[in-house]
């Protein structure tokens, strides 16, 4: 491995980072701080990827869906503090609606007396209609929660099973699945349970809800993430020497005679690179692979073409009057068997709408493939109808402005069997590294936090390769509670005994 000593005679290694979302910005920021010559390439017109946000022609703020920041997002919260920003609301409560009305209200869990997990989640969540007997049917599922420890073996064990099969196997009642678990899957993994990997479902549910009582607590950005976080972050990046270039769509890598990438191709332009970090989503990576001879030559990148992604529809409506929305963030289920959606009171969440004379609502639909072809006016009518089912006052209100953003194949689909095609951070090119919310990591985080963490982990791989600078300090997820640790140790011991005395000939 070549080690660099930076001096006038030996300039800093050139690192090209592809994709300016949480992962790419995280990798770029740390490497620029360590003295590397970093160029960040973003295919879109502005940094931020799907969470950037922008202004309409009329000057109104819109974005590609609202993104929450949950209690376990320790690394993102640390970054925001380091940048000296104050972008977040206080901790907020949330609720769930069905066509029958209000179904569930969640407290701010950290304000409740602390109970061993998952008792706090079970006791403090206020179900309006779900009978106790249905909630108790979830108890056998705790074994799967213990058995799934985020290891490679656990992922392979549960990944080929659908989430629906898992819940059925462990005796979850039909009503509990329909009214609680599937709504979580539709807004957490963006697909119905029969299309979700059981491994991904267990990982997502444990991280966001079950690991510790406060994990479901959430704050929101008081404006678009692009304005409140990414813009000042990019300004800091440029001040410390990083180059952030937009409208740069990567099409290939230049590979030398030693089979090592030395450049990144964007159309007719080539950016020299001693190392490359890809930090794009599944769909973006597939577009790059489709045009890249260098990546197509490797099986691991060809396998990425087996992965899927889910359509998202983000709708923002301006109403002519104030409407009393009890809680600022709301999830909805039962309106469609295959689509989950959420709606948000932006007058309560976003600074710029606090004094708005009317009501501003964001409604985001996941697995929205059947909605994407509709005309804008049809979408607006559908959203207002469903909002009125939840809160009747919307029925009489008039929509005075609207925005419908269609995001085809926007978020990762963790389908059954997909784990074998997800890439690790290290690739068969020894100077090409991966990051993003779909990349395999043992950290245990999900969504935006996972993307940012994998960006730091990719930066650390670059630091290890060149021997220059210090590694980023990645904050681990909070340790399992003692009774969970004991349960997992007992389970692992039992599994090892089984392997010792029984032949290993069953299907995984």
Tab-separated table of C-alpha atoms in Angstrom:
chain	number	residue	atom	x	y	z
A	1	UNK	CA	0.000	0.000	0.000
A	2	UNK	CA	1.345	3.377	-1.013
A	3	UNK	CA	1.692	5.861	1.836
A	4	UNK	CA	1.696	9.566	1.160
A	5	UNK	CA	3.744	12.223	2.906
A	6	UNK	CA	2.259	15.591	2.027
A	7	UNK	CA	4.794	18.237	1.097
A	8	UNK	CA	5.532	20.677	-1.696
A	9	UNK	CA	7.022	17.782	-3.675
A	10	UNK	CA	4.196	15.361	-2.855
A	11	UNK	CA	0.764	17.010	-3.061
A	12	UNK	CA	-2.272	15.774	-1.193
A	13	UNK	CA	-4.037	12.715	-2.611
A	14	UNK	CA	-6.903	13.574	-4.924
A	15	UNK	CA	-10.208	12.109	-3.754
A	16	UNK	CA	-13.334	12.260	-5.906
A	17	UNK	CA	-16.646	11.799	-4.093
A	18	UNK	CA	-19.709	11.096	-6.250
A	19	UNK	CA	-23.040	12.289	-4.827
A	20	UNK	CA	-23.724	15.255	-2.528
A	21	UNK	CA	-26.241	13.826	-0.058
A	22	UNK	CA	-25.577	12.939	3.570
A	23	UNK	CA	-22.982	10.287	2.658
A	24	UNK	CA	-21.050	12.329	0.120
A	25	UNK	CA	-21.036	15.530	2.147
A	26	UNK	CA	-19.972	13.588	5.246
A	27	UNK	CA	-17.047	11.918	3.467
A	28	UNK	CA	-15.995	15.155	1.784
A	29	UNK	CA	-16.142	17.175	4.996
A	30	UNK	CA	-13.954	14.813	6.981
A	31	UNK	CA	-11.371	14.269	4.244
A	32	UNK	CA	-11.089	17.992	3.503
A	33	UNK	CA	-10.507	18.592	7.227
A	34	UNK	CA	-7.653	16.064	7.059
A	35	UNK	CA	-5.949	17.912	4.210
A	36	UNK	CA	-7.014	15.811	1.223
A	37	UNK	CA	-7.688	17.390	-2.178
A	38	UNK	CA	-11.392	16.536	-2.428
A	39	UNK	CA	-13.741	17.114	-5.364
A	40	UNK	CA	-17.435	16.423	-4.758
A	41	UNK	CA	-19.484	15.768	-7.899
A	42	UNK	CA	-23.277	16.111	-7.824
A	43	UNK	CA	-25.446	15.204	-10.823
A	44	UNK	CA	-28.232	17.593	-9.815
A	45	UNK	CA	-28.323	21.387	-9.865
A	46	UNK	CA	-27.615	21.712	-6.130
A	47	UNK	CA	-26.042	19.684	-3.329
A	48	UNK	CA	-28.294	17.629	-1.116
A	49	UNK	CA	-29.774	14.917	-3.292
A	50	UNK	CA	-33.328	14.005	-2.315
A	51	UNK	CA	-33.351	16.145	0.834
A	52	UNK	CA	-32.076	19.370	-0.727
A	53	UNK	CA	-35.300	21.315	-1.214
A	54	UNK	CA	-35.729	24.286	-3.553
A	55	UNK	CA	-37.957	27.250	-4.411
A	56	UNK	CA	-40.823	27.238	-6.915
A	57	UNK	CA	-41.075	29.925	-9.603
A	58	UNK	CA	-43.330	31.797	-7.204
A	59	UNK	CA	-40.737	31.693	-4.427
A	60	UNK	CA	-42.433	29.063	-2.277
A	61	UNK	CA	-40.322	26.414	-0.546
A	62	UNK	CA	-40.831	22.792	-1.621
A	63	UNK	CA	-38.827	19.620	-1.126
A	64	UNK	CA	-38.801	15.963	-2.058
A	65	UNK	CA	-40.566	14.819	1.094
A	66	UNK	CA	-40.214	15.726	4.763
A	67	UNK	CA	-37.376	14.015	6.637
A	68	UNK	CA	-37.440	13.420	10.378
A	69	UNK	CA	-34.446	13.221	12.711
A	70	UNK	CA	-34.965	10.504	15.288
A	71	UNK	CA	-33.538	10.208	18.776
A	72	UNK	CA	-30.812	7.676	17.746
A	73	UNK	CA	-29.335	10.037	15.094
A	74	UNK	CA	-26.348	10.727	17.350
A	75	UNK	CA	-23.862	11.382	14.536
A	76	UNK	CA	-26.079	13.849	12.674
A	77	UNK	CA	-26.904	15.704	15.891
A	78	UNK	CA	-23.173	15.872	16.667
A	79	UNK	CA	-22.426	17.256	13.196
A	80	UNK	CA	-25.114	19.927	13.464
A	81	UNK	CA	-23.709	21.012	16.831
A	82	UNK	CA	-20.182	21.133	15.385
A	83	UNK	CA	-21.416	23.334	12.513
A	84	UNK	CA	-23.008	25.697	15.044
A	85	UNK	CA	-26.481	25.288	13.539
A	86	UNK	CA	-29.879	25.350	15.207
A	87	UNK	CA	-32.156	23.825	12.542
A	88	UNK	CA	-34.531	21.607	14.520
A	89	UNK	CA	-37.942	21.859	16.151
A	90	UNK	CA	-38.412	20.621	19.721
A	91	UNK	CA	-39.263	16.915	20.118
A	92	UNK	CA	-42.711	16.355	18.642
A	93	UNK	CA	-45.580	13.955	19.197
A	94	UNK	CA	-47.199	12.105	16.317
A	95	UNK	CA	-50.340	10.134	15.558
A	96	UNK	CA	-51.810	7.713	13.038
A	97	UNK	CA	-55.079	7.880	11.138
A	98	UNK	CA	-57.105	5.324	9.204
A	99	UNK	CA	-60.301	5.886	7.196
A	100	UNK	CA	-62.109	5.280	10.526
A	101	UNK	CA	-60.365	8.254	12.141
A	102	UNK	CA	-57.658	8.677	14.778
A	103	UNK	CA	-56.052	5.328	15.645
A	104	UNK	CA	-52.845	5.932	17.605
A	105	UNK	CA	-51.177	8.760	19.523
A	106	UNK	CA	-47.535	8.596	20.550
A	107	UNK	CA	-46.125	10.553	23.497
A	108	UNK	CA	-42.641	11.990	23.752
A	109	UNK	CA	-41.225	8.767	25.144
A	110	UNK	CA	-38.163	10.289	26.832
A	111	UNK	CA	-40.532	12.303	29.064
A	112	UNK	CA	-42.214	9.146	30.393
A	113	UNK	CA	-40.810	7.020	33.259
A	114	UNK	CA	-38.118	4.791	31.788
A	115	UNK	CA	-39.089	1.104	31.482
A	116	UNK	CA	-37.114	-1.855	30.123
A	117	UNK	CA	-37.504	-2.118	26.371
A	118	UNK	CA	-39.993	-2.731	24.810
A	119	UNK	CA	-42.390	-2.166	27.730
A	120	UNK	CA	-42.349	1.626	27.386
A	121	UNK	CA	-43.275	1.467	23.712
A	122	UNK	CA	-45.998	-1.067	24.510
A	123	UNK	CA	-47.543	0.768	27.479
A	124	UNK	CA	-47.165	4.459	26.610
A	125	UNK	CA	-48.401	4.286	22.993
A	126	UNK	CA	-52.090	5.224	23.051
A	127	UNK	CA	-54.097	2.930	20.811
A	128	UNK	CA	-57.679	4.132	20.314
A	129	UNK	CA	-59.184	0.948	18.867
A	130	UNK	CA	-56.632	-1.873	18.866
A	131	UNK	CA	-57.669	-4.440	21.503
A	132	UNK	CA	-55.184	-5.596	24.141
A	133	UNK	CA	-55.392	-9.203	22.957
A	134	UNK	CA	-54.091	-8.135	19.531
A	135	UNK	CA	-51.215	-6.186	21.079
A	136	UNK	CA	-50.271	-9.202	23.221
A	137	UNK	CA	-49.996	-11.329	20.080
A	138	UNK	CA	-46.726	-9.483	19.335
A	139	UNK	CA	-44.933	-11.063	22.314
A	140	UNK	CA	-43.633	-14.171	20.465
A	141	UNK	CA	-42.049	-11.819	17.916
A	142	UNK	CA	-39.548	-10.783	20.598
A	143	UNK	CA	-37.605	-13.969	19.835
A	144	UNK	CA	-36.971	-12.768	16.266
A	145	UNK	CA	-35.917	-9.380	17.652
A	146	UNK	CA	-33.361	-11.133	19.889
A	147	UNK	CA	-32.226	-13.468	17.123
A	148	UNK	CA	-31.662	-10.643	14.613
A	149	UNK	CA	-28.437	-9.009	15.826
A	150	UNK	CA	-27.548	-7.158	12.577
A	151	UNK	CA	-24.745	-9.640	11.850
A	152	UNK	CA	-24.107	-10.943	8.351
A	153	UNK	CA	-25.440	-14.353	9.403
A	154	UNK	CA	-28.647	-12.825	10.778
A	155	UNK	CA	-29.219	-10.828	7.613
A	156	UNK	CA	-28.792	-13.929	5.473
A	157	UNK	CA	-31.079	-15.927	7.785
A	158	UNK	CA	-33.993	-13.472	7.610
A	159	UNK	CA	-33.496	-11.707	4.281
A	160	UNK	CA	-35.114	-14.346	2.075
A	161	UNK	CA	-38.310	-14.255	4.135
A	162	UNK	CA	-40.929	-11.538	3.629
A	163	UNK	CA	-41.883	-9.367	6.583
A	164	UNK	CA	-45.475	-10.577	6.290
A	165	UNK	CA	-44.339	-14.219	6.502
A	166	UNK	CA	-42.262	-13.385	9.566
A	167	UNK	CA	-45.163	-11.792	11.433
A	168	UNK	CA	-47.453	-14.668	10.446
A	169	UNK	CA	-44.877	-17.269	11.554
A	170	UNK	CA	-44.655	-15.691	15.022
A	171	UNK	CA	-48.410	-15.507	15.502
A	172	UNK	CA	-49.033	-11.783	15.164
A	173	UNK	CA	-52.781	-11.198	14.849
A	174	UNK	CA	-54.208	-10.060	11.528
A	175	UNK	CA	-55.473	-6.835	13.077
A	176	UNK	CA	-52.182	-5.969	14.764
A	177	UNK	CA	-50.354	-6.565	11.507
A	178	UNK	CA	-52.863	-4.500	9.503
A	179	UNK	CA	-53.194	-1.623	11.992
A	180	UNK	CA	-49.653	-1.391	13.414
A	181	UNK	CA	-46.863	-3.308	11.698
A	182	UNK	CA	-47.748	-2.850	8.041
A	183	UNK	CA	-48.231	0.931	8.438
A	184	UNK	CA	-44.721	1.074	9.928
A	185	UNK	CA	-43.355	-0.874	6.971
A	186	UNK	CA	-45.136	1.342	4.438
A	187	UNK	CA	-43.594	4.536	5.841
A	188	UNK	CA	-40.312	3.008	7.133
A	189	UNK	CA	-39.334	0.626	4.329
A	190	UNK	CA	-41.678	2.215	1.752
A	191	UNK	CA	-43.396	-0.997	0.645
A	192	UNK	CA	-46.080	-3.436	1.855
A	193	UNK	CA	-44.989	-6.330	4.059
A	194	UNK	CA	-45.194	-8.996	1.362
A	195	UNK	CA	-42.607	-6.992	-0.606
A	196	UNK	CA	-40.208	-6.264	2.292
A	197	UNK	CA	-37.280	-8.313	3.560
A	198	UNK	CA	-37.898	-9.634	7.073
A	199	UNK	CA	-34.270	-8.759	7.913
A	200	UNK	CA	-34.771	-5.131	6.874
A	201	UNK	CA	-38.062	-4.997	8.781
A	202	UNK	CA	-36.444	-6.251	11.989
A	203	UNK	CA	-33.479	-3.899	11.614
A	204	UNK	CA	-35.663	-0.868	10.928
A	205	UNK	CA	-38.193	-1.599	13.697
A	206	UNK	CA	-35.460	-2.274	16.260
A	207	UNK	CA	-33.478	0.869	15.448
A	208	UNK	CA	-36.407	3.301	15.305
A	209	UNK	CA	-38.771	1.830	17.893
A	210	UNK	CA	-37.735	-1.176	19.969
A	211	UNK	CA	-34.093	-0.826	21.041
A	212	UNK	CA	-34.655	1.921	23.637
A	213	UNK	CA	-37.741	3.701	24.879
A	214	UNK	CA	-36.919	7.192	23.454
A	215	UNK	CA	-35.927	5.911	19.986
A	216	UNK	CA	-39.241	6.871	18.346
A	217	UNK	CA	-38.935	10.504	19.500
A	218	UNK	CA	-38.344	12.807	16.533
A	219	UNK	CA	-37.524	16.389	15.618
A	220	UNK	CA	-38.001	18.067	12.251
A	221	UNK	CA	-36.115	20.684	10.302
A	222	UNK	CA	-37.626	24.168	10.713
A	223	UNK	CA	-37.378	24.608	6.933
A	224	UNK	CA	-35.932	22.558	4.102
A	225	UNK	CA	-32.880	20.484	5.001
A	226	UNK	CA	-31.126	22.132	2.061
A	227	UNK	CA	-31.580	25.624	3.494
A	228	UNK	CA	-31.091	24.841	7.168
A	229	UNK	CA	-28.242	22.289	7.048
A	230	UNK	CA	-26.756	21.586	3.618
A	231	UNK	CA	-26.220	25.166	2.460
A	232	UNK	CA	-24.145	26.252	5.494
A	233	UNK	CA	-22.398	22.850	5.459
A	234	UNK	CA	-21.343	23.311	1.823
A	235	UNK	CA	-20.125	26.827	2.610
A	236	UNK	CA	-17.959	25.358	5.373
A	237	UNK	CA	-16.673	22.692	2.970
A	238	UNK	CA	-15.627	25.260	0.405
A	239	UNK	CA	-13.904	27.378	3.044
A	240	UNK	CA	-11.675	24.451	4.008
A	241	UNK	CA	-10.739	23.782	0.387
A	242	UNK	CA	-13.186	21.190	-0.943
A	243	UNK	CA	-14.517	21.683	-4.473
A	244	UNK	CA	-18.282	21.131	-4.784
A	245	UNK	CA	-19.378	20.852	-8.425
A	246	UNK	CA	-23.016	20.457	-9.491
A	247	UNK	CA	-24.538	19.271	-12.795
A	248	UNK	CA	-21.742	16.702	-13.070
A	249	UNK	CA	-23.178	13.321	-14.072
A	250	UNK	CA	-20.576	10.548	-13.734
A	251	UNK	CA	-20.462	8.142	-16.668
A	252	UNK	CA	-17.336	6.019	-16.146
A	253	UNK	CA	-13.989	5.494	-14.438
A	254	UNK	CA	-10.543	5.648	-16.047
A	255	UNK	CA	-8.610	2.489	-15.110
A	256	UNK	CA	-4.817	2.225	-15.514
A	257	UNK	CA	-2.655	-0.751	-16.503
A	258	UNK	CA	-2.539	-1.857	-12.851
A	259	UNK	CA	-6.339	-2.185	-12.901
A	260	UNK	CA	-6.731	0.782	-10.567
A	261	UNK	CA	-9.096	3.699	-11.237
A	262	UNK	CA	-7.206	6.964	-11.757
A	263	UNK	CA	-10.000	9.237	-12.911
A	264	UNK	CA	-13.734	9.857	-12.917
A	265	UNK	CA	-15.439	10.652	-16.217
A	266	UNK	CA	-18.255	13.208	-16.468
A	267	UNK	CA	-19.172	13.455	-20.142
A	268	UNK	CA	-16.149	15.024	-21.822
A	269	UNK	CA	-14.432	15.972	-18.552
A	270	UNK	CA	-12.110	13.766	-16.477
A	271	UNK	CA	-11.342	14.359	-12.804
A	272	UNK	CA	-8.074	12.823	-11.626
A	273	UNK	CA	-8.472	10.563	-8.603
A	274	UNK	CA	-6.206	8.632	-6.266
A	275	UNK	CA	-9.369	7.229	-4.691
A	276	UNK	CA	-13.093	7.362	-5.416
A	277	UNK	CA	-16.050	7.274	-3.028
A	278	UNK	CA	-19.493	6.576	-4.479
A	279	UNK	CA	-22.223	8.137	-2.356
A	280	UNK	CA	-25.344	7.865	-4.505
A	281	UNK	CA	-28.603	5.978	-4.119
A	282	UNK	CA	-29.399	2.673	-5.791
A	283	UNK	CA	-31.021	4.260	-8.846
A	284	UNK	CA	-28.166	6.719	-9.335
A	285	UNK	CA	-25.605	3.935	-8.979
A	286	UNK	CA	-27.426	1.808	-11.534
A	287	UNK	CA	-27.351	4.704	-14.029
A	288	UNK	CA	-23.597	5.037	-13.536
A	289	UNK	CA	-23.055	1.279	-13.908
A	290	UNK	CA	-25.169	1.242	-17.085
A	291	UNK	CA	-22.770	3.701	-18.740
A	292	UNK	CA	-19.505	2.521	-17.153
A	293	UNK	CA	-17.354	-0.094	-18.846
A	294	UNK	CA	-15.056	-0.190	-15.806
A	295	UNK	CA	-17.864	-0.988	-13.359
A	296	UNK	CA	-19.592	-3.407	-15.702
A	297	UNK	CA	-16.403	-5.490	-15.729
A	298	UNK	CA	-16.934	-6.420	-12.042
A	299	UNK	CA	-19.568	-8.915	-10.900
A	300	UNK	CA	-20.377	-7.023	-7.694
A	301	UNK	CA	-21.412	-3.922	-9.649
A	302	UNK	CA	-23.374	-5.920	-12.217
A	303	UNK	CA	-25.243	-7.481	-9.281
A	304	UNK	CA	-26.352	-4.022	-8.140
A	305	UNK	CA	-28.646	-4.034	-11.164
A	306	UNK	CA	-30.751	-6.635	-9.299
A	307	UNK	CA	-31.744	-4.088	-6.643
A	308	UNK	CA	-35.010	-2.172	-6.727
A	309	UNK	CA	-36.267	1.242	-5.696
A	310	UNK	CA	-39.623	2.734	-4.743
A	311	UNK	CA	-41.581	5.668	-6.171
A	312	UNK	CA	-42.361	8.625	-3.909
A	313	UNK	CA	-44.884	11.426	-4.410
A	314	UNK	CA	-44.428	14.642	-2.409
A	315	UNK	CA	-47.436	16.991	-2.376
A	316	UNK	CA	-47.531	20.439	-0.764
A	317	UNK	CA	-50.886	22.221	-0.426
A	318	UNK	CA	-51.691	25.811	0.593
A	319	UNK	CA	-55.229	26.233	1.978
A	320	UNK	CA	-57.205	29.453	2.301
A	321	UNK	CA	-57.894	29.156	6.048
A	322	UNK	CA	-56.459	28.011	9.329
A	323	UNK	CA	-57.265	24.397	10.135
A	324	UNK	CA	-56.692	22.892	13.565
A	325	UNK	CA	-54.342	19.923	13.072
A	326	UNK	CA	-53.915	18.298	16.511
A	327	UNK	CA	-50.317	17.092	16.006
A	328	UNK	CA	-47.690	18.254	13.496
A	329	UNK	CA	-46.681	14.828	12.121
A	330	UNK	CA	-49.139	12.137	11.127
A	331	UNK	CA	-48.967	8.716	9.458
A	332	UNK	CA	-51.933	7.200	7.628
A	333	UNK	CA	-52.883	3.626	6.785
A	334	UNK	CA	-55.794	1.732	5.322
A	335	UNK	CA	-56.443	4.210	2.500
A	336	UNK	CA	-54.613	1.892	0.066
A	337	UNK	CA	-53.332	-1.641	0.546
A	338	UNK	CA	-49.997	-0.866	-1.100
A	339	UNK	CA	-49.300	2.808	-0.347
A	340	UNK	CA	-48.381	4.459	2.927
A	341	UNK	CA	-48.517	8.205	3.448
A	342	UNK	CA	-47.774	10.881	5.975
A	343	UNK	CA	-48.904	14.467	6.362
A	344	UNK	CA	-47.344	17.380	8.222
A	345	UNK	CA	-48.554	20.711	9.564
A	346	UNK	CA	-45.896	23.025	8.147
A	347	UNK	CA	-47.331	26.023	10.004
A	348	UNK	CA	-46.144	24.274	13.170
A	349	UNK	CA	-42.853	22.894	11.794
A	350	UNK	CA	-41.402	25.442	9.349
A	351	UNK	CA	-40.409	28.936	10.394
A	352	UNK	CA	-41.475	30.572	7.125
A	353	UNK	CA	-45.077	29.319	7.448
A	354	UNK	CA	-45.729	30.202	11.094
A	355	UNK	CA	-47.384	33.509	10.170
A	356	UNK	CA	-49.044	32.189	7.002
A	357	UNK	CA	-52.719	33.298	6.974
A	358	UNK	CA	-53.827	29.870	5.763
A	359	UNK	CA	-52.710	26.289	6.363
A	360	UNK	CA	-49.733	24.666	4.641
A	361	UNK	CA	-49.646	20.865	4.547
A	362	UNK	CA	-47.082	18.436	3.171
A	363	UNK	CA	-48.388	14.957	2.224
A	364	UNK	CA	-45.820	12.348	1.196
A	365	UNK	CA	-46.798	9.040	-0.438
A	366	UNK	CA	-44.502	5.997	-0.529
A	367	UNK	CA	-44.772	3.089	-2.963
A	368	UNK	CA	-46.730	5.613	-4.989
A	369	UNK	CA	-46.353	4.015	-8.417
A	370	UNK	CA	-50.125	4.042	-9.052
A	371	UNK	CA	-50.317	7.770	-8.198
A	372	UNK	CA	-47.370	9.020	-10.258
A	373	UNK	CA	-49.271	8.959	-13.619
A	374	UNK	CA	-52.145	11.123	-12.320
A	375	UNK	CA	-52.485	14.760	-13.345
A	376	UNK	CA	-51.664	17.389	-10.720
A	377	UNK	CA	-55.306	18.379	-10.247
A	378	UNK	CA	-56.291	14.737	-9.720
A	379	UNK	CA	-53.547	14.340	-7.109
A	380	UNK	CA	-54.614	17.508	-5.297
A	381	UNK	CA	-58.235	16.353	-5.170
A	382	UNK	CA	-57.226	12.921	-3.885
A	383	UNK	CA	-55.004	14.360	-1.155
A	384	UNK	CA	-57.660	16.828	0.002
A	385	UNK	CA	-60.253	14.039	0.117
A	386	UNK	CA	-58.026	11.819	2.270
A	387	UNK	CA	-57.001	14.713	4.527
A	388	UNK	CA	-60.689	15.448	5.087
A	389	UNK	CA	-61.249	11.830	6.089
A	390	UNK	CA	-58.678	12.336	8.863
A	391	UNK	CA	-59.615	15.925	9.789
A	392	UNK	CA	-63.076	16.939	8.484
A	393	UNK	CA	-62.270	20.678	8.427
A	394	UNK	CA	-60.188	20.114	5.278
A	395	UNK	CA	-63.413	19.331	3.395
A	396	UNK	CA	-64.568	22.966	3.299
A	397	UNK	CA	-61.150	24.526	2.756
A	398	UNK	CA	-60.010	25.737	-0.656
A	399	UNK	CA	-56.607	24.891	-2.130
A	400	UNK	CA	-55.035	28.172	-3.282
A	401	UNK	CA	-51.656	26.770	-4.373
A	402	UNK	CA	-50.061	23.354	-4.720
A	403	UNK	CA	-46.949	21.452	-5.708
A	404	UNK	CA	-46.698	17.782	-6.712
A	405	UNK	CA	-43.194	16.348	-7.012
A	406	UNK	CA	-42.928	12.895	-8.588
A	407	UNK	CA	-39.842	10.939	-7.586
A	408	UNK	CA	-39.527	7.806	-9.655
A	409	UNK	CA	-37.457	5.032	-8.024
A	410	UNK	CA	-36.335	7.468	-5.338
A	411	UNK	CA	-35.719	5.306	-2.265
A	412	UNK	CA	-34.179	1.879	-1.750
A	413	UNK	CA	-36.478	-1.137	-1.858
A	414	UNK	CA	-35.198	-3.723	0.632
A	415	UNK	CA	-36.961	-6.593	-1.118
A	416	UNK	CA	-36.672	-10.207	0.071
A	417	UNK	CA	-33.384	-11.625	-1.191
A	418	UNK	CA	-31.817	-8.217	-1.863
A	419	UNK	CA	-29.112	-8.403	0.829
A	420	UNK	CA	-26.825	-10.540	-1.343
A	421	UNK	CA	-26.682	-7.701	-3.904
A	422	UNK	CA	-26.025	-4.816	-1.514
A	423	UNK	CA	-22.432	-3.604	-1.701
A	424	UNK	CA	-20.035	-3.371	1.236
A	425	UNK	CA	-17.909	-0.266	1.704
A	426	UNK	CA	-14.830	-2.019	0.269
A	427	UNK	CA	-14.955	-3.052	-3.384
A	428	UNK	CA	-12.778	-5.176	-5.657
A	429	UNK	CA	-11.118	-1.964	-6.849
A	430	UNK	CA	-8.788	-1.278	-3.936
A	431	UNK	CA	-9.201	2.499	-4.191
A	432	UNK	CA	-12.985	2.611	-4.757
A	433	UNK	CA	-15.270	2.756	-1.723
A	434	UNK	CA	-19.039	2.783	-1.262
A	435	UNK	CA	-21.360	4.734	1.026
A	436	UNK	CA	-25.077	5.417	1.272
A	437	UNK	CA	-28.167	4.180	3.074
A	438	UNK	CA	-28.195	0.959	1.009
A	439	UNK	CA	-24.566	-0.030	1.657
A	440	UNK	CA	-23.837	-2.853	4.112
A	441	UNK	CA	-22.586	-1.648	7.478
A	442	UNK	CA	-22.524	-3.233	10.907
A	443	UNK	CA	-23.217	0.107	12.577
A	444	UNK	CA	-26.932	-0.632	12.934
A	445	UNK	CA	-28.350	2.749	11.905
A	446	UNK	CA	-30.924	3.468	9.188
A	447	UNK	CA	-31.991	6.162	6.734
A	448	UNK	CA	-30.244	9.576	6.895
A	449	UNK	CA	-28.104	8.591	9.878
A	450	UNK	CA	-26.925	5.458	8.080
A	451	UNK	CA	-26.063	7.451	4.971
A	452	UNK	CA	-24.002	9.927	6.986
A	453	UNK	CA	-22.289	7.167	9.010
A	454	UNK	CA	-21.305	5.227	5.885
A	455	UNK	CA	-19.872	8.445	4.450
A	456	UNK	CA	-17.643	8.757	7.524
A	457	UNK	CA	-16.736	5.066	7.296
A	458	UNK	CA	-15.727	5.492	3.639
A	459	UNK	CA	-13.612	8.517	4.594
A	460	UNK	CA	-11.927	6.385	7.250
A	461	UNK	CA	-11.066	3.769	4.631
A	462	UNK	CA	-9.362	6.506	2.615
A	463	UNK	CA	-7.442	7.633	5.711
A	464	UNK	CA	-6.327	4.029	6.300
A	465	UNK	CA	-5.249	3.652	2.681
A	466	UNK	CA	-3.083	6.774	2.488
A	467	UNK	CA	-1.995	7.035	6.113
A	468	UNK	CA	-2.737	10.756	6.239
A	469	UNK	CA	-4.846	12.445	8.902
A	470	UNK	CA	-7.077	11.057	11.628
A	471	UNK	CA	-10.134	8.862	11.275
A	472	UNK	CA	-13.578	10.291	11.929
A	473	UNK	CA	-15.031	9.354	15.299
A	474	UNK	CA	-18.233	7.461	14.475
A	475	UNK	CA	-20.615	7.381	17.433
A	476	UNK	CA	-21.914	3.803	17.797
A	477	UNK	CA	-25.574	3.073	18.304
A	478	UNK	CA	-26.519	2.876	21.959
A	479	UNK	CA	-25.744	-0.544	23.423
A	480	UNK	CA	-28.566	-3.044	23.858
A	481	UNK	CA	-30.211	-2.950	27.264
A	482	UNK	CA	-28.843	-5.594	29.692
A	483	UNK	CA	-31.800	-7.973	29.410
A	484	UNK	CA	-31.549	-7.864	25.592
A	485	UNK	CA	-27.807	-8.579	25.772
A	486	UNK	CA	-28.415	-11.587	28.032
A	487	UNK	CA	-31.186	-12.862	25.776
A	488	UNK	CA	-28.951	-12.617	22.726
A	489	UNK	CA	-26.088	-14.402	24.468
A	490	UNK	CA	-28.389	-17.262	25.451
A	491	UNK	CA	-29.773	-17.436	21.924
A	492	UNK	CA	-26.296	-17.482	20.360
A	493	UNK	CA	-25.242	-20.255	22.738
A	494	UNK	CA	-28.323	-22.290	21.809
A	495	UNK	CA	-27.621	-21.783	18.112
A	496	UNK	CA	-24.016	-22.930	18.524
A	497	UNK	CA	-25.182	-26.089	20.320
A	498	UNK	CA	-27.635	-26.800	17.528
A	499	UNK	CA	-24.882	-26.474	14.910
A	500	UNK	CA	-22.650	-28.797	16.936
A	501	UNK	CA	-25.121	-31.672	17.227
A	502	UNK	CA	-27.370	-31.345	14.178
A	503	UNK	CA	-26.397	-31.512	10.494
A	504	UNK	CA	-26.602	-28.207	8.633
A	505	UNK	CA	-28.716	-29.245	5.678
A	506	UNK	CA	-31.802	-27.023	6.024
A	507	UNK	CA	-32.511	-24.132	3.736
A	508	UNK	CA	-31.295	-20.863	5.284
